[in-house]
């Protein structure tokens, strides 16, 4: 039963930044959150989701804020109501953690790599609750048990790098929950997690809500996740509140065209072989997404992997000699055909990325052979291999040098590989590639920080194409993008593949995406291949229990 008095009441709230005071980042939005209610805030990048959340805790840099108006009314534990917009820093400091807590998207960035995870939770408990070390330890272990962390007393003494992605996210939730706040803000907490870990984190949040009665503001761009957990859903677009209401009603019968467009541009079964619709194409009635693609896959083997094994040292003796190993890849045998898109899926730690890096010779194999067009990959020089095989990382921002202009970043690979007679020839090719990825030559003198996530991903793809590679390895390259930008990047890859006839290894945890883009799907678990087949067969007729388990964890509505 929901409380009648709102836990949070946002009234006519607007905010603009100092560098663009005439363009509100958030404009006149209204919504409420009750105790024991989970409200989802959805929309594309730049819609104002995170700005709204950070405003509640006063976490936006003061110098960057131009103007704020409206009210952010919060009901405290003692029943008194305060306007968060008018609180001084001391009051906000007393509210953060104890009344309102936040869980950020990237747990590794939220945790100190030099301090054990238990100590990080315990530190927060000691600071806010003024407990002694022994009592704080006991409370930390109890909290780890509540969040279903295995062996909590042992985990207390582990460092962040020793935990899986899902476990790290639970630790971040534990830190947020240690002072029993009334309102928990979750900013994209499951975006980079595989489907089974995501399902586990979502269940953890719902169980916390049931056990403690907290209110949750859940920010996401994944409508499947929203359908699983949210009581109410709010849709934002360019800072405006477009639509809100009960989640089931809003998703099944959206009233606004923008909401309908968001739902339609998710990869779906009937989009296979066609361009995905984007929000822009739907709103403008552009039928470009009806374009049909023919598979470019051939029966000619391009890469052959034979009995490939990779292991990592996990323990050394006092002399530095290895004592124990972790087997990351176990006897991998695989043929990748010229012009095909091979999707590689599996949970975190399954060996997906290790396989891609071993193929690119970025990590050494312990045994086995990799043949490229029948030639052992070790016979190619590093420069020859980089020209043939290129990698597109998940995070384009960290892939680009922040001190280099786009022109420098894109011409540098050609210069290193001796392509193009002079800088002008290389620049001409860069301009041609930018047009291919739907960017203009006007961006050449700009820097990475001046672009959106989707634009940066296009730039990284253009850079990979400067060397005319025969194969592109895309490692979670659309994982952090909202659904419309994701659709744009997937469309771009389809169009470029048709034009340049290269092979793609598409590593992802998103099963809907991998079904849409792949000719074949490879399923990995604990370093081994457990199933492979056509995209249709693996997605609709999985043979192995592990594959069935992965598919059953996909949020659907």
JSON list of C-alpha atoms in Angstrom, two decimals, residues 63-264:
[
{"chain": "A", "resi": 63, "resn": "UNK", "atom": "CA", "xyz": [29.51, 27.37, -11.42]},
{"chain": "A", "resi": 64, "resn": "UNK", "atom": "CA", "xyz": [27.86, 25.48, -14.29]},
{"chain": "A", "resi": 65, "resn": "UNK", "atom": "CA", "xyz": [24.28, 26.23, -13.19]},
{"chain": "A", "resi": 66, "resn": "UNK", "atom": "CA", "xyz": [22.69, 29.26, -14.82]},
{"chain": "A", "resi": 67, "resn": "UNK", "atom": "CA", "xyz": [19.20, 29.38, -13.33]},
{"chain": "A", "resi": 68, "resn": "UNK", "atom": "CA", "xyz": [16.90, 27.07, -11.36]},
{"chain": "A", "resi": 69, "resn": "UNK", "atom": "CA", "xyz": [13.24, 27.50, -10.53]},
{"chain": "A", "resi": 70, "resn": "UNK", "atom": "CA", "xyz": [10.36, 25.49, -9.12]},
{"chain": "A", "resi": 71, "resn": "UNK", "atom": "CA", "xyz": [10.66, 23.26, -6.07]},
{"chain": "A", "resi": 72, "resn": "UNK", "atom": "CA", "xyz": [12.08, 19.85, -5.08]},
{"chain": "A", "resi": 73, "resn": "UNK", "atom": "CA", "xyz": [10.07, 18.94, -1.97]},
{"chain": "A", "resi": 74, "resn": "UNK", "atom": "CA", "xyz": [11.38, 16.01, 0.09]},
{"chain": "A", "resi": 75, "resn": "UNK", "atom": "CA", "xyz": [9.73, 14.50, 3.20]},
{"chain": "A", "resi": 76, "resn": "UNK", "atom": "CA", "xyz": [12.39, 13.57, 5.77]},
{"chain": "A", "resi": 77, "resn": "UNK", "atom": "CA", "xyz": [12.39, 10.62, 8.16]},
{"chain": "A", "resi": 78, "resn": "UNK", "atom": "CA", "xyz": [11.04, 12.86, 10.94]},
{"chain": "A", "resi": 79, "resn": "UNK", "atom": "CA", "xyz": [8.05, 13.84, 8.76]},
{"chain": "A", "resi": 80, "resn": "UNK", "atom": "CA", "xyz": [9.19, 17.41, 8.05]},
{"chain": "A", "resi": 81, "resn": "UNK", "atom": "CA", "xyz": [9.25, 18.62, 4.46]},
{"chain": "A", "resi": 82, "resn": "UNK", "atom": "CA", "xyz": [12.13, 20.59, 2.94]},
{"chain": "A", "resi": 83, "resn": "UNK", "atom": "CA", "xyz": [12.81, 22.12, -0.47]},
{"chain": "A", "resi": 84, "resn": "UNK", "atom": "CA", "xyz": [16.09, 20.61, -1.69]},
{"chain": "A", "resi": 85, "resn": "UNK", "atom": "CA", "xyz": [16.49, 23.54, -4.05]},
{"chain": "A", "resi": 86, "resn": "UNK", "atom": "CA", "xyz": [16.85, 25.97, -1.15]},
{"chain": "A", "resi": 87, "resn": "UNK", "atom": "CA", "xyz": [19.09, 23.85, 1.12]},
{"chain": "A", "resi": 88, "resn": "UNK", "atom": "CA", "xyz": [22.59, 25.07, 1.97]},
{"chain": "A", "resi": 89, "resn": "UNK", "atom": "CA", "xyz": [25.60, 22.78, 1.55]},
{"chain": "A", "resi": 90, "resn": "UNK", "atom": "CA", "xyz": [25.58, 21.71, 5.22]},
{"chain": "A", "resi": 91, "resn": "UNK", "atom": "CA", "xyz": [21.95, 20.58, 5.00]},
{"chain": "A", "resi": 92, "resn": "UNK", "atom": "CA", "xyz": [22.59, 18.72, 1.72]},
{"chain": "A", "resi": 93, "resn": "UNK", "atom": "CA", "xyz": [25.62, 17.04, 3.30]},
{"chain": "A", "resi": 94, "resn": "UNK", "atom": "CA", "xyz": [23.43, 15.76, 6.15]},
{"chain": "A", "resi": 95, "resn": "UNK", "atom": "CA", "xyz": [20.84, 14.43, 3.67]},
{"chain": "A", "resi": 96, "resn": "UNK", "atom": "CA", "xyz": [23.22, 12.66, 1.28]},
{"chain": "A", "resi": 97, "resn": "UNK", "atom": "CA", "xyz": [23.52, 9.02, 2.27]},
{"chain": "A", "resi": 98, "resn": "UNK", "atom": "CA", "xyz": [21.26, 9.15, 5.31]},
{"chain": "A", "resi": 99, "resn": "UNK", "atom": "CA", "xyz": [18.04, 10.37, 3.63]},
{"chain": "A", "resi": 100, "resn": "UNK", "atom": "CA", "xyz": [18.74, 10.16, -0.12]},
{"chain": "A", "resi": 101, "resn": "UNK", "atom": "CA", "xyz": [21.43, 7.91, -1.65]},
{"chain": "A", "resi": 102, "resn": "UNK", "atom": "CA", "xyz": [22.62, 7.36, -5.19]},
{"chain": "A", "resi": 103, "resn": "UNK", "atom": "CA", "xyz": [23.87, 4.38, -7.19]},
{"chain": "A", "resi": 104, "resn": "UNK", "atom": "CA", "xyz": [25.89, 5.35, -10.27]},
{"chain": "A", "resi": 105, "resn": "UNK", "atom": "CA", "xyz": [26.21, 3.52, -13.59]},
{"chain": "A", "resi": 106, "resn": "UNK", "atom": "CA", "xyz": [29.85, 2.43, -13.43]},
{"chain": "A", "resi": 107, "resn": "UNK", "atom": "CA", "xyz": [30.71, 0.61, -10.18]},
{"chain": "A", "resi": 108, "resn": "UNK", "atom": "CA", "xyz": [34.44, 0.49, -10.87]},
{"chain": "A", "resi": 109, "resn": "UNK", "atom": "CA", "xyz": [34.54, 4.30, -11.05]},
{"chain": "A", "resi": 110, "resn": "UNK", "atom": "CA", "xyz": [32.50, 4.54, -7.84]},
{"chain": "A", "resi": 111, "resn": "UNK", "atom": "CA", "xyz": [34.78, 2.28, -5.80]},
{"chain": "A", "resi": 112, "resn": "UNK", "atom": "CA", "xyz": [38.29, 3.03, -4.57]},
{"chain": "A", "resi": 113, "resn": "UNK", "atom": "CA", "xyz": [40.59, 0.36, -6.08]},
{"chain": "A", "resi": 114, "resn": "UNK", "atom": "CA", "xyz": [43.07, 0.68, -3.16]},
{"chain": "A", "resi": 115, "resn": "UNK", "atom": "CA", "xyz": [40.59, -0.06, -0.34]},
{"chain": "A", "resi": 116, "resn": "UNK", "atom": "CA", "xyz": [38.77, -3.35, 0.35]},
{"chain": "A", "resi": 117, "resn": "UNK", "atom": "CA", "xyz": [35.07, -3.28, -0.45]},
{"chain": "A", "resi": 118, "resn": "UNK", "atom": "CA", "xyz": [34.12, -4.08, 3.13]},
{"chain": "A", "resi": 119, "resn": "UNK", "atom": "CA", "xyz": [36.14, -1.16, 4.45]},
{"chain": "A", "resi": 120, "resn": "UNK", "atom": "CA", "xyz": [34.45, 1.17, 1.94]},
{"chain": "A", "resi": 121, "resn": "UNK", "atom": "CA", "xyz": [31.01, 0.16, 3.23]},
{"chain": "A", "resi": 122, "resn": "UNK", "atom": "CA", "xyz": [32.19, 0.23, 6.86]},
{"chain": "A", "resi": 123, "resn": "UNK", "atom": "CA", "xyz": [33.67, 3.71, 6.40]},
{"chain": "A", "resi": 124, "resn": "UNK", "atom": "CA", "xyz": [30.29, 5.07, 5.31]},
{"chain": "A", "resi": 125, "resn": "UNK", "atom": "CA", "xyz": [28.59, 3.40, 8.29]},
{"chain": "A", "resi": 126, "resn": "UNK", "atom": "CA", "xyz": [31.14, 4.80, 10.77]},
{"chain": "A", "resi": 127, "resn": "UNK", "atom": "CA", "xyz": [30.90, 8.30, 9.30]},
{"chain": "A", "resi": 128, "resn": "UNK", "atom": "CA", "xyz": [27.11, 8.56, 9.29]},
{"chain": "A", "resi": 129, "resn": "UNK", "atom": "CA", "xyz": [26.16, 6.35, 12.25]},
{"chain": "A", "resi": 130, "resn": "UNK", "atom": "CA", "xyz": [29.15, 7.10, 14.52]},
{"chain": "A", "resi": 131, "resn": "UNK", "atom": "CA", "xyz": [29.68, 3.38, 15.23]},
{"chain": "A", "resi": 132, "resn": "UNK", "atom": "CA", "xyz": [32.84, 1.69, 16.47]},
{"chain": "A", "resi": 133, "resn": "UNK", "atom": "CA", "xyz": [34.84, -0.49, 14.06]},
{"chain": "A", "resi": 134, "resn": "UNK", "atom": "CA", "xyz": [33.55, -3.82, 15.42]},
{"chain": "A", "resi": 135, "resn": "UNK", "atom": "CA", "xyz": [29.88, -2.78, 15.19]},
{"chain": "A", "resi": 136, "resn": "UNK", "atom": "CA", "xyz": [30.46, -1.32, 11.71]},
{"chain": "A", "resi": 137, "resn": "UNK", "atom": "CA", "xyz": [32.07, -4.61, 10.59]},
{"chain": "A", "resi": 138, "resn": "UNK", "atom": "CA", "xyz": [29.11, -6.62, 11.88]},
{"chain": "A", "resi": 139, "resn": "UNK", "atom": "CA", "xyz": [26.61, -4.33, 10.16]},
{"chain": "A", "resi": 140, "resn": "UNK", "atom": "CA", "xyz": [28.60, -4.47, 6.89]},
{"chain": "A", "resi": 141, "resn": "UNK", "atom": "CA", "xyz": [28.60, -8.27, 6.86]},
{"chain": "A", "resi": 142, "resn": "UNK", "atom": "CA", "xyz": [24.82, -8.30, 7.53]},
{"chain": "A", "resi": 143, "resn": "UNK", "atom": "CA", "xyz": [24.31, -5.91, 4.62]},
{"chain": "A", "resi": 144, "resn": "UNK", "atom": "CA", "xyz": [26.42, -8.10, 2.31]},
{"chain": "A", "resi": 145, "resn": "UNK", "atom": "CA", "xyz": [24.28, -11.08, 3.34]},
{"chain": "A", "resi": 146, "resn": "UNK", "atom": "CA", "xyz": [21.11, -9.09, 2.58]},
{"chain": "A", "resi": 147, "resn": "UNK", "atom": "CA", "xyz": [22.44, -8.34, -0.91]},
{"chain": "A", "resi": 148, "resn": "UNK", "atom": "CA", "xyz": [23.29, -12.01, -1.46]},
{"chain": "A", "resi": 149, "resn": "UNK", "atom": "CA", "xyz": [27.06, -11.54, -1.74]},
{"chain": "A", "resi": 150, "resn": "UNK", "atom": "CA", "xyz": [28.69, -15.00, -1.41]},
{"chain": "A", "resi": 151, "resn": "UNK", "atom": "CA", "xyz": [30.93, -15.54, 1.65]},
{"chain": "A", "resi": 152, "resn": "UNK", "atom": "CA", "xyz": [30.36, -12.01, 3.04]},
{"chain": "A", "resi": 153, "resn": "UNK", "atom": "CA", "xyz": [33.00, -12.29, 5.79]},
{"chain": "A", "resi": 154, "resn": "UNK", "atom": "CA", "xyz": [35.63, -13.18, 3.16]},
{"chain": "A", "resi": 155, "resn": "UNK", "atom": "CA", "xyz": [34.34, -10.69, 0.59]},
{"chain": "A", "resi": 156, "resn": "UNK", "atom": "CA", "xyz": [34.76, -7.91, 3.17]},
{"chain": "A", "resi": 157, "resn": "UNK", "atom": "CA", "xyz": [38.55, -8.17, 2.67]},
{"chain": "A", "resi": 158, "resn": "UNK", "atom": "CA", "xyz": [38.50, -8.30, -1.15]},
{"chain": "A", "resi": 159, "resn": "UNK", "atom": "CA", "xyz": [39.39, -5.43, -3.47]},
{"chain": "A", "resi": 160, "resn": "UNK", "atom": "CA", "xyz": [37.06, -4.24, -6.28]},
{"chain": "A", "resi": 161, "resn": "UNK", "atom": "CA", "xyz": [39.12, -5.87, -9.05]},
{"chain": "A", "resi": 162, "resn": "UNK", "atom": "CA", "xyz": [38.61, -9.27, -7.39]},
{"chain": "A", "resi": 163, "resn": "UNK", "atom": "CA", "xyz": [34.83, -9.11, -7.84]},
{"chain": "A", "resi": 164, "resn": "UNK", "atom": "CA", "xyz": [32.60, -9.59, -10.89]},
{"chain": "A", "resi": 165, "resn": "UNK", "atom": "CA", "xyz": [30.65, -6.70, -12.41]},
{"chain": "A", "resi": 166, "resn": "UNK", "atom": "CA", "xyz": [27.43, -7.80, -10.71]},
{"chain": "A", "resi": 167, "resn": "UNK", "atom": "CA", "xyz": [29.13, -8.15, -7.33]},
{"chain": "A", "resi": 168, "resn": "UNK", "atom": "CA", "xyz": [30.71, -4.68, -7.65]},
{"chain": "A", "resi": 169, "resn": "UNK", "atom": "CA", "xyz": [27.30, -3.21, -8.43]},
{"chain": "A", "resi": 170, "resn": "UNK", "atom": "CA", "xyz": [25.90, -4.87, -5.30]},
{"chain": "A", "resi": 171, "resn": "UNK", "atom": "CA", "xyz": [28.73, -3.34, -3.25]},
{"chain": "A", "resi": 172, "resn": "UNK", "atom": "CA", "xyz": [27.81, 0.11, -4.58]},
{"chain": "A", "resi": 173, "resn": "UNK", "atom": "CA", "xyz": [24.17, -0.57, -3.64]},
{"chain": "A", "resi": 174, "resn": "UNK", "atom": "CA", "xyz": [25.36, -1.69, -0.18]},
{"chain": "A", "resi": 175, "resn": "UNK", "atom": "CA", "xyz": [27.22, 1.61, 0.32]},
{"chain": "A", "resi": 176, "resn": "UNK", "atom": "CA", "xyz": [24.11, 3.52, -0.75]},
{"chain": "A", "resi": 177, "resn": "UNK", "atom": "CA", "xyz": [21.85, 1.48, 1.56]},
{"chain": "A", "resi": 178, "resn": "UNK", "atom": "CA", "xyz": [24.10, 1.31, 4.64]},
{"chain": "A", "resi": 179, "resn": "UNK", "atom": "CA", "xyz": [22.40, 4.29, 6.34]},
{"chain": "A", "resi": 180, "resn": "UNK", "atom": "CA", "xyz": [18.88, 3.14, 5.41]},
{"chain": "A", "resi": 181, "resn": "UNK", "atom": "CA", "xyz": [17.89, 6.08, 3.19]},
{"chain": "A", "resi": 182, "resn": "UNK", "atom": "CA", "xyz": [14.23, 6.69, 2.33]},
{"chain": "A", "resi": 183, "resn": "UNK", "atom": "CA", "xyz": [14.96, 7.49, -1.33]},
{"chain": "A", "resi": 184, "resn": "UNK", "atom": "CA", "xyz": [17.40, 5.64, -3.59]},
{"chain": "A", "resi": 185, "resn": "UNK", "atom": "CA", "xyz": [18.40, 7.15, -6.95]},
{"chain": "A", "resi": 186, "resn": "UNK", "atom": "CA", "xyz": [19.76, 4.60, -9.46]},
{"chain": "A", "resi": 187, "resn": "UNK", "atom": "CA", "xyz": [21.41, 6.13, -12.53]},
{"chain": "A", "resi": 188, "resn": "UNK", "atom": "CA", "xyz": [21.68, 3.44, -15.25]},
{"chain": "A", "resi": 189, "resn": "UNK", "atom": "CA", "xyz": [22.87, 0.80, -12.73]},
{"chain": "A", "resi": 190, "resn": "UNK", "atom": "CA", "xyz": [22.45, -2.20, -15.09]},
{"chain": "A", "resi": 191, "resn": "UNK", "atom": "CA", "xyz": [23.45, -0.74, -18.48]},
{"chain": "A", "resi": 192, "resn": "UNK", "atom": "CA", "xyz": [26.78, -2.54, -18.88]},
{"chain": "A", "resi": 193, "resn": "UNK", "atom": "CA", "xyz": [25.72, -5.83, -17.25]},
{"chain": "A", "resi": 194, "resn": "UNK", "atom": "CA", "xyz": [24.81, -9.08, -18.99]},
{"chain": "A", "resi": 195, "resn": "UNK", "atom": "CA", "xyz": [21.18, -10.20, -18.89]},
{"chain": "A", "resi": 196, "resn": "UNK", "atom": "CA", "xyz": [21.46, -12.71, -16.04]},
{"chain": "A", "resi": 197, "resn": "UNK", "atom": "CA", "xyz": [23.44, -10.33, -13.79]},
{"chain": "A", "resi": 198, "resn": "UNK", "atom": "CA", "xyz": [21.04, -7.53, -14.74]},
{"chain": "A", "resi": 199, "resn": "UNK", "atom": "CA", "xyz": [18.08, -9.71, -13.73]},
{"chain": "A", "resi": 200, "resn": "UNK", "atom": "CA", "xyz": [19.79, -10.47, -10.41]},
{"chain": "A", "resi": 201, "resn": "UNK", "atom": "CA", "xyz": [20.47, -6.76, -9.68]},
{"chain": "A", "resi": 202, "resn": "UNK", "atom": "CA", "xyz": [16.89, -5.82, -10.55]},
{"chain": "A", "resi": 203, "resn": "UNK", "atom": "CA", "xyz": [15.56, -8.53, -8.23]},
{"chain": "A", "resi": 204, "resn": "UNK", "atom": "CA", "xyz": [17.94, -7.25, -5.51]},
{"chain": "A", "resi": 205, "resn": "UNK", "atom": "CA", "xyz": [16.50, -3.74, -5.85]},
{"chain": "A", "resi": 206, "resn": "UNK", "atom": "CA", "xyz": [12.91, -4.98, -5.76]},
{"chain": "A", "resi": 207, "resn": "UNK", "atom": "CA", "xyz": [13.66, -7.12, -2.70]},
{"chain": "A", "resi": 208, "resn": "UNK", "atom": "CA", "xyz": [15.25, -4.12, -0.95]},
{"chain": "A", "resi": 209, "resn": "UNK", "atom": "CA", "xyz": [12.14, -2.13, -1.74]},
{"chain": "A", "resi": 210, "resn": "UNK", "atom": "CA", "xyz": [9.88, -4.85, -0.34]},
{"chain": "A", "resi": 211, "resn": "UNK", "atom": "CA", "xyz": [12.00, -5.25, 2.81]},
{"chain": "A", "resi": 212, "resn": "UNK", "atom": "CA", "xyz": [12.63, -1.57, 3.59]},
{"chain": "A", "resi": 213, "resn": "UNK", "atom": "CA", "xyz": [9.78, 0.33, 1.90]},
{"chain": "A", "resi": 214, "resn": "UNK", "atom": "CA", "xyz": [12.17, 2.79, 0.22]},
{"chain": "A", "resi": 215, "resn": "UNK", "atom": "CA", "xyz": [11.22, 4.86, -2.78]},
{"chain": "A", "resi": 216, "resn": "UNK", "atom": "CA", "xyz": [13.39, 4.40, -5.88]},
{"chain": "A", "resi": 217, "resn": "UNK", "atom": "CA", "xyz": [14.02, 6.73, -8.81]},
{"chain": "A", "resi": 218, "resn": "UNK", "atom": "CA", "xyz": [15.39, 4.47, -11.55]},
{"chain": "A", "resi": 219, "resn": "UNK", "atom": "CA", "xyz": [17.04, 6.19, -14.53]},
{"chain": "A", "resi": 220, "resn": "UNK", "atom": "CA", "xyz": [17.44, 4.09, -17.68]},
{"chain": "A", "resi": 221, "resn": "UNK", "atom": "CA", "xyz": [17.07, 4.00, -21.45]},
{"chain": "A", "resi": 222, "resn": "UNK", "atom": "CA", "xyz": [16.12, 0.30, -21.46]},
{"chain": "A", "resi": 223, "resn": "UNK", "atom": "CA", "xyz": [12.35, -0.05, -21.77]},
{"chain": "A", "resi": 224, "resn": "UNK", "atom": "CA", "xyz": [12.59, -3.80, -21.18]},
{"chain": "A", "resi": 225, "resn": "UNK", "atom": "CA", "xyz": [14.06, -3.12, -17.72]},
{"chain": "A", "resi": 226, "resn": "UNK", "atom": "CA", "xyz": [11.36, -0.52, -17.07]},
{"chain": "A", "resi": 227, "resn": "UNK", "atom": "CA", "xyz": [8.64, -3.07, -17.84]},
{"chain": "A", "resi": 228, "resn": "UNK", "atom": "CA", "xyz": [10.13, -5.48, -15.29]},
{"chain": "A", "resi": 229, "resn": "UNK", "atom": "CA", "xyz": [10.42, -3.25, -12.24]},
{"chain": "A", "resi": 230, "resn": "UNK", "atom": "CA", "xyz": [8.75, 0.18, -12.48]},
{"chain": "A", "resi": 231, "resn": "UNK", "atom": "CA", "xyz": [5.42, 1.10, -10.88]},
{"chain": "A", "resi": 232, "resn": "UNK", "atom": "CA", "xyz": [5.30, 4.46, -12.67]},
{"chain": "A", "resi": 233, "resn": "UNK", "atom": "CA", "xyz": [7.21, 5.69, -15.74]},
{"chain": "A", "resi": 234, "resn": "UNK", "atom": "CA", "xyz": [8.14, 9.23, -16.77]},
{"chain": "A", "resi": 235, "resn": "UNK", "atom": "CA", "xyz": [9.31, 9.96, -20.34]},
{"chain": "A", "resi": 236, "resn": "UNK", "atom": "CA", "xyz": [11.61, 12.94, -20.94]},
{"chain": "A", "resi": 237, "resn": "UNK", "atom": "CA", "xyz": [12.61, 14.43, -24.31]},
{"chain": "A", "resi": 238, "resn": "UNK", "atom": "CA", "xyz": [15.01, 17.37, -24.62]},
{"chain": "A", "resi": 239, "resn": "UNK", "atom": "CA", "xyz": [14.27, 18.45, -21.07]},
{"chain": "A", "resi": 240, "resn": "UNK", "atom": "CA", "xyz": [10.49, 18.29, -21.46]},
{"chain": "A", "resi": 241, "resn": "UNK", "atom": "CA", "xyz": [8.19, 15.83, -19.68]},
{"chain": "A", "resi": 242, "resn": "UNK", "atom": "CA", "xyz": [6.43, 14.13, -22.59]},
{"chain": "A", "resi": 243, "resn": "UNK", "atom": "CA", "xyz": [4.34, 11.49, -20.84]},
{"chain": "A", "resi": 244, "resn": "UNK", "atom": "CA", "xyz": [3.92, 9.79, -17.46]},
{"chain": "A", "resi": 245, "resn": "UNK", "atom": "CA", "xyz": [1.69, 7.13, -15.95]},
{"chain": "A", "resi": 246, "resn": "UNK", "atom": "CA", "xyz": [1.49, 3.54, -14.69]},
{"chain": "A", "resi": 247, "resn": "UNK", "atom": "CA", "xyz": [4.20, 1.55, -16.46]},
{"chain": "A", "resi": 248, "resn": "UNK", "atom": "CA", "xyz": [2.08, -1.24, -17.92]},
{"chain": "A", "resi": 249, "resn": "UNK", "atom": "CA", "xyz": [-0.47, 1.23, -19.27]},
{"chain": "A", "resi": 250, "resn": "UNK", "atom": "CA", "xyz": [2.18, 3.57, -20.71]},
{"chain": "A", "resi": 251, "resn": "UNK", "atom": "CA", "xyz": [4.14, 0.82, -22.48]},
{"chain": "A", "resi": 252, "resn": "UNK", "atom": "CA", "xyz": [1.13, -1.01, -23.88]},
{"chain": "A", "resi": 253, "resn": "UNK", "atom": "CA", "xyz": [-0.84, 2.06, -24.86]},
{"chain": "A", "resi": 254, "resn": "UNK", "atom": "CA", "xyz": [1.49, 5.08, -25.22]},
{"chain": "A", "resi": 255, "resn": "UNK", "atom": "CA", "xyz": [-0.31, 8.34, -25.99]},
{"chain": "A", "resi": 256, "resn": "UNK", "atom": "CA", "xyz": [2.55, 10.45, -27.32]},
{"chain": "A", "resi": 257, "resn": "UNK", "atom": "CA", "xyz": [4.33, 9.93, -30.65]},
{"chain": "A", "resi": 258, "resn": "UNK", "atom": "CA", "xyz": [7.75, 10.21, -29.02]},
{"chain": "A", "resi": 259, "resn": "UNK", "atom": "CA", "xyz": [6.97, 7.41, -26.55]},
{"chain": "A", "resi": 260, "resn": "UNK", "atom": "CA", "xyz": [5.72, 5.26, -29.43]},
{"chain": "A", "resi": 261, "resn": "UNK", "atom": "CA", "xyz": [8.95, 5.99, -31.34]},
{"chain": "A", "resi": 262, "resn": "UNK", "atom": "CA", "xyz": [11.13, 4.98, -28.35]},
{"chain": "A", "resi": 263, "resn": "UNK", "atom": "CA", "xyz": [9.32, 1.66, -28.11]},
{"chain": "A", "resi": 264, "resn": "UNK", "atom": "CA", "xyz": [9.48, 0.98, -31.86]}
]
